[in-house]
Amino acid sequence: MDILFAQIQADLRSNDALRQSSALLQALQQSAAGRDISVIAKSAVEEIVASPASAVSKKLAFDLIRSTRLTADLWEIVCTGIRDDLNFPDPDVTAAAISILSAIPSYRLGKLINDCNKEISACFDSVSDNLRFSITETLGCILARDDLVTLCENNINLLDRVSNWWNRIAQNMLDKSDSVSKVAFESVGKLFQEFETKRMSRLAGDKLVDTENSVAIRSNWISSMVDFVWKKRNALMSRALILPVESFRATIFPLVYAVKAVASGSIEVIKKLSRSSKNRNNTTPDSGNAESFVGVSDVVSHLAPFLVSSLDPALIFEVGINMLYLADVSGGKPEWASGSIIAILTLWDRQEYSSARESIVRAVVTNLHLLDLSMQVSLFKKLLHMVRNLRAESDRMHALACICRTALCVDLFAKESVRRGQKPVAATDIASLFEDARIKDDLNSVTSKSLFREELVAMLVESCFQLSLPLPEQKNSGMESRVIGALAYGTGYGALNWTEPALEVVEVCRPCVKWDCDGRTYAIDCYLKLLVRLCHIYDTRGGVKRVKDGASQDQILNETRLQNLQRELVRGLQEVSTPRITARLLWAISEHIDLEGLDPLLADDPEDQLNIIVSNIHKVLFNIDSSASTTNRLQDVQAVLLCAQRLGSRNARAGQLLSKELEEFRSNPSADSVNKHQCRIILQRIKYVSSHSDDKWAGVSETRGDYPFSHHKLTVQFYDTSAAQDRKLEGLIHKAILELWRPDPNELTLLLTKGIDPSLIKVPPSAFTLTGSSDPCYVLNLTEIELNRVDIRVGLSGGLYFMDGSPQAVRQLRDLNSQEPVLCSVTVGVSHFERCALWVQVLYYPFHGTPADYEGDYSEEDPQVMRQRKSLRPEIGEPVILRCQPYKIPLTELLMPHKISPVEYFRLWPSLPAIVESTGTYTYEGSGFKATAAQQYGESPFLSGLKSLSSKPFHKVCSHIIRTVAGFQLCYAAKTWYGGFVGMMIFGASEVSRNVDLGDETTTMICKFVVRASDASITKEIGSDLQGWMDDLTDGSVHYMPEDEVKEAAAERLRISMERIALLKAAQPRKTKSPKPDVDEDEEEEEEKEEDEEGKETEGKVKEKKIKGPSTLFKLTAEEVESRALQAAVLQEWHELCKDRKTKVN
């Protein structure tokens, strides 16, 4: 390999263009094979880039530079070569030099552009199509990036030049060359996309915070581009039509974005954001409503033919998406949306577009509201089948949420239109929308292999609950405002109008209570929750209201439907598959059923509603054969006992029937003691109500509309697959619902809707010592002399890597003046959860810049003379290392808070496979009882060592603090950047200082840190340096104690305690006379563990006879003793509090 590299370097040093290009091709092959070609890259920079060469060699050399990493010295040589090539007579050489500008590091780019601004501007006027193409493409990639916007903030001259170059790029959209025109359209499109998504900046690794100036700079460029496109829209559309068909796709987005900005009025807000005096005085002259609508229509007419005539799926999709974007403007026609949606749906069966089915469905369902009612209804069933076949869960949930919201919109809008006298549209109700054979079969079957029916029912119900909440206010026009407007039109801003589609939802989804879902209950719980809410709102317990009571016809109809639904559910109780759902459905029905409306003549009829309910209560009470996956007997029995109590208290016949069942259950062996006591209390209540029938008993309360059951299982020890699936489905549905109904607006949307608000624009971070976040590093020359050259080298260890892929970062600072700060920055990422650090090295070259170090300009001389003079340059000398210090990034910086409920936390805790434990100590100030117990109403002093945990990226799940004994348990949850779960429990116990009385200083706290994680690599990294982990958590407040020291300290405390106990025993007077030698012998035998069983029994009898004292029926366990001691301590604390309060009052 060394021979090959030597041959390549020799070819590069030759003046033969063919040999040079061949050598560069070989080097690129070696780079593609993964070999280190840094040596060849250095030769290419010195022999090709910095010297005159052919255009082909220059392009290949720049490709080689892009495939490797250069040091700062080599980048300086590259920049010098670029400056020389910009004045080269051959435009192809200049075009190659222009193309490498996008690869120049950010810290060097600003100076290079400033130095070469005249040459760069001259490239736009070149007669060479290749050069104009190169300058338009390269600047289009560079000028939209975050780093260049930041450079423009600090340099007003650079800002003027960049703004002028954007205008030149815009003019190139009308260039005579097809390639130049296409790349100009692409460049303007990138600027528009970067304004909203910052996609290019994210790909480049930039995570810069937008300041007020950077927003203004981008807004200024956007407004100028929109103005140009709007004024020249007819010429641009004509130019796009004569481009080759494969290039037409690039022209669509810039035209559509600019026209939409003018038509929707967002350009005016963008101009306000730009804070430009020119934009304030000159508004768009053609921004009237009529003119803007004509402009939108022209663009739609320009794009529409491609929907039916094009054979390229990507072009059809691009045209369809952008026409939907235009159909959303004020005055947009449904025909624009319908043609686009139909064209996009034709791509579903195209083989070459099968991988983009998620994009197709997302595009259609997101814009479904733009169609008229009949079109939405006709597409509804087809979309349901499409969504069912989507593979990605997130896309399927988002599409399902859109479809369910559309169904509610259609139903509400159609009914309100009929109320206002318009002609009704067929099949617009919820039942008709879901009237599909396959959907009905799925809903009516007991078992199913697919989860789609559960997703559908849960999403419909959750959408109804969202509809019951106040609709979000929408001040801007757009897609969401249309949806909110349709919902508001349908509900009439009424509080209960949402219940009409909700009533249809519970009717359509009624078969779900009969499902057997292998233990999953989330969808059925959602359904019963909505049913209970509707029964509470319409007060079904009181029967159907009458007109003379003030009820409207719609209310009477809805209450009648709900009563009929209840009767159907009661009749279907025998068909419910799982006892768990039977108990919950019994509670939902019995709590809200109208018992007074039952026919007394059917009291002995087995089809009577009350008889069916009582028989099913009997079935649940005596069910002992079901598996744990289908029943939770403890909860089910409690539910039906509650049903029996409330039913028996409300109705005399129900009380008689249920009394028999409860008496039978009390005498059954399956009832435990708690259930028997409950039955006795319930029977007494029913007896009291029956004997006081004329009095209204206060124990019968009204319904509340709450559903007390949940799919969450309160089990910590066992992992339940069905519960995990329920939790996953709930998370997916809630996320999709919130993203659709209550989306979090991005910063740009807030700026466009609310105008300029300084509170919305983030302040850039200030400089401080590196902590792992985005902190700048300043270099300051504190000497009184000017330093000729200082190198700042940054190395990485652990999981850190440079975002640009280089092995190290070097910043060369020349002519560093005294007391003048210079900002240096590097962008790094962390590949995985691991301890990492930045190693900063400062090197000073005292002998750099001597007269012998001649840096002349050899651009006009012979290349051979250049090489000879370069080789004769003296060395810069050995550097002096001024400082080399690592900046360790805390492990806690690689975590994020994870919000989780305590129930979920304790359920998840035992299933986490990886665990690491450690013990730490800290001291706190305080004395005696007041330090630990009564006087501390605020922050406990014994938690002072853990104060810094509040600022760490942990979510505090719960805490248990026992002030009496200065003990606590703290629970925290977090996730790593890479998705791993980390749970941490901290147990603390205060230790009394030695050789003092009990009431004196207690300043030492012993903490037990228990960390459990989903991945062993997390705990391994934490356990590799436990003291470092505690320092990261507590900022150095807690000191790690090795396990050996912990055991030794515990043994020492035990020994001292035993000695004190022995002294106390020895000091106690002997109350009983017993043979001293026998007792001593028996004690020795117990210590040596050599006595037999008979000896133990004899000794026990002797002790019982001779030692008399208080006795109990049972012996206390260790836990009971501890509990009693804790109760005594709490009572003592309470008495102390009472004493202190009395003292303060007096």
PDB file of N, CA and C in Angstrom, residues 27 101 119 152 184 320 377 379 465 489 644 670 689 772 849 852 991 1092 1128:
ATOM      1  N   ALA A  27      -6.784   7.574  -5.918  1.00  0.00           N
ATOM      2  CA  ALA A  27      -6.919   8.003  -4.518  1.00  0.00           C
ATOM      3  C   ALA A  27      -8.379   7.961  -4.070  1.00  0.00           C
ATOM      4  N   LEU A 101     -16.641  25.833  -2.134  1.00  0.00           N
ATOM      5  CA  LEU A 101     -16.970  26.790  -1.077  1.00  0.00           C
ATOM      6  C   LEU A 101     -17.921  26.182  -0.037  1.00  0.00           C
ATOM      7  N   GLU A 119     -14.910  38.798  -7.085  1.00  0.00           N
ATOM      8  CA  GLU A 119     -14.778  37.665  -7.992  1.00  0.00           C
ATOM      9  C   GLU A 119     -16.050  36.812  -8.005  1.00  0.00           C
ATOM     10  N   CYS A 152     -23.548  36.853   9.130  1.00  0.00           N
ATOM     11  CA  CYS A 152     -24.126  38.113   8.647  1.00  0.00           C
ATOM     12  C   CYS A 152     -24.570  39.007   9.801  1.00  0.00           C
ATOM     13  N   ALA A 184     -31.458  27.470 -10.017  1.00  0.00           N
ATOM     14  CA  ALA A 184     -31.885  28.699  -9.350  1.00  0.00           C
ATOM     15  C   ALA A 184     -33.233  28.490  -8.663  1.00  0.00           C
ATOM     16  N   GLY A 320     -49.640  17.415  -6.766  1.00  0.00           N
ATOM     17  CA  GLY A 320     -50.834  17.248  -5.947  1.00  0.00           C
ATOM     18  C   GLY A 320     -50.689  17.883  -4.574  1.00  0.00           C
ATOM     19  N   VAL A 377     -67.554  11.861   1.898  1.00  0.00           N
ATOM     20  CA  VAL A 377     -68.282  10.630   2.196  1.00  0.00           C
ATOM     21  C   VAL A 377     -67.880   9.511   1.247  1.00  0.00           C
ATOM     22  N   LEU A 379     -65.060   9.088  -0.281  1.00  0.00           N
ATOM     23  CA  LEU A 379     -63.682   8.637  -0.053  1.00  0.00           C
ATOM     24  C   LEU A 379     -63.499   7.968   1.298  1.00  0.00           C
ATOM     25  N   PHE A 465     -64.146  12.978  23.128  1.00  0.00           N
ATOM     26  CA  PHE A 465     -63.763  13.717  24.334  1.00  0.00           C
ATOM     27  C   PHE A 465     -63.041  15.021  23.973  1.00  0.00           C
ATOM     28  N   TYR A 489     -69.048  25.488  13.617  1.00  0.00           N
ATOM     29  CA  TYR A 489     -70.312  25.628  12.897  1.00  0.00           C
ATOM     30  C   TYR A 489     -71.264  24.492  13.267  1.00  0.00           C
ATOM     31  N   ALA A 644     -74.550  -3.482  43.985  1.00  0.00           N
ATOM     32  CA  ALA A 644     -75.630  -4.001  44.814  1.00  0.00           C
ATOM     33  C   ALA A 644     -76.063  -2.989  45.861  1.00  0.00           C
ATOM     34  N   SER A 670     -66.142 -18.916  49.081  1.00  0.00           N
ATOM     35  CA  SER A 670     -65.324 -18.055  48.213  1.00  0.00           C
ATOM     36  C   SER A 670     -65.237 -16.624  48.714  1.00  0.00           C
ATOM     37  N   VAL A 689     -83.159   1.344  54.503  1.00  0.00           N
ATOM     38  CA  VAL A 689     -83.900   2.048  53.459  1.00  0.00           C
ATOM     39  C   VAL A 689     -85.305   1.467  53.322  1.00  0.00           C
ATOM     40  N   GLY A 772     -21.353  20.696  29.102  1.00  0.00           N
ATOM     41  CA  GLY A 772     -21.958  19.669  28.278  1.00  0.00           C
ATOM     42  C   GLY A 772     -23.027  20.209  27.355  1.00  0.00           C
ATOM     43  N   GLY A 849       7.119  33.700  12.946  1.00  0.00           N
ATOM     44  CA  GLY A 849       7.061  35.084  12.500  1.00  0.00           C
ATOM     45  C   GLY A 849       8.399  35.780  12.478  1.00  0.00           C
ATOM     46  N   ALA A 852      13.131  35.191   8.916  1.00  0.00           N
ATOM     47  CA  ALA A 852      13.442  34.097   7.991  1.00  0.00           C
ATOM     48  C   ALA A 852      12.198  33.378   7.496  1.00  0.00           C
ATOM     49  N   GLU A 991     -27.775   9.198  60.977  1.00  0.00           N
ATOM     50  CA  GLU A 991     -26.995   8.420  61.953  1.00  0.00           C
ATOM     51  C   GLU A 991     -26.608   9.335  63.104  1.00  0.00           C
ATOM     52  N   ASP A1092     -29.470 -29.726  71.325  1.00  0.00           N
ATOM     53  CA  ASP A1092     -30.435 -30.473  70.525  1.00  0.00           C
ATOM     54  C   ASP A1092     -31.829 -29.923  70.739  1.00  0.00           C
ATOM     55  N   ALA A1128     -45.027   5.220  67.309  1.00  0.00           N
ATOM     56  CA  ALA A1128     -44.680   5.920  68.542  1.00  0.00           C
ATOM     57  C   ALA A1128     -43.870   7.177  68.258  1.00  0.00           C
TER      58      ALA A1128
END
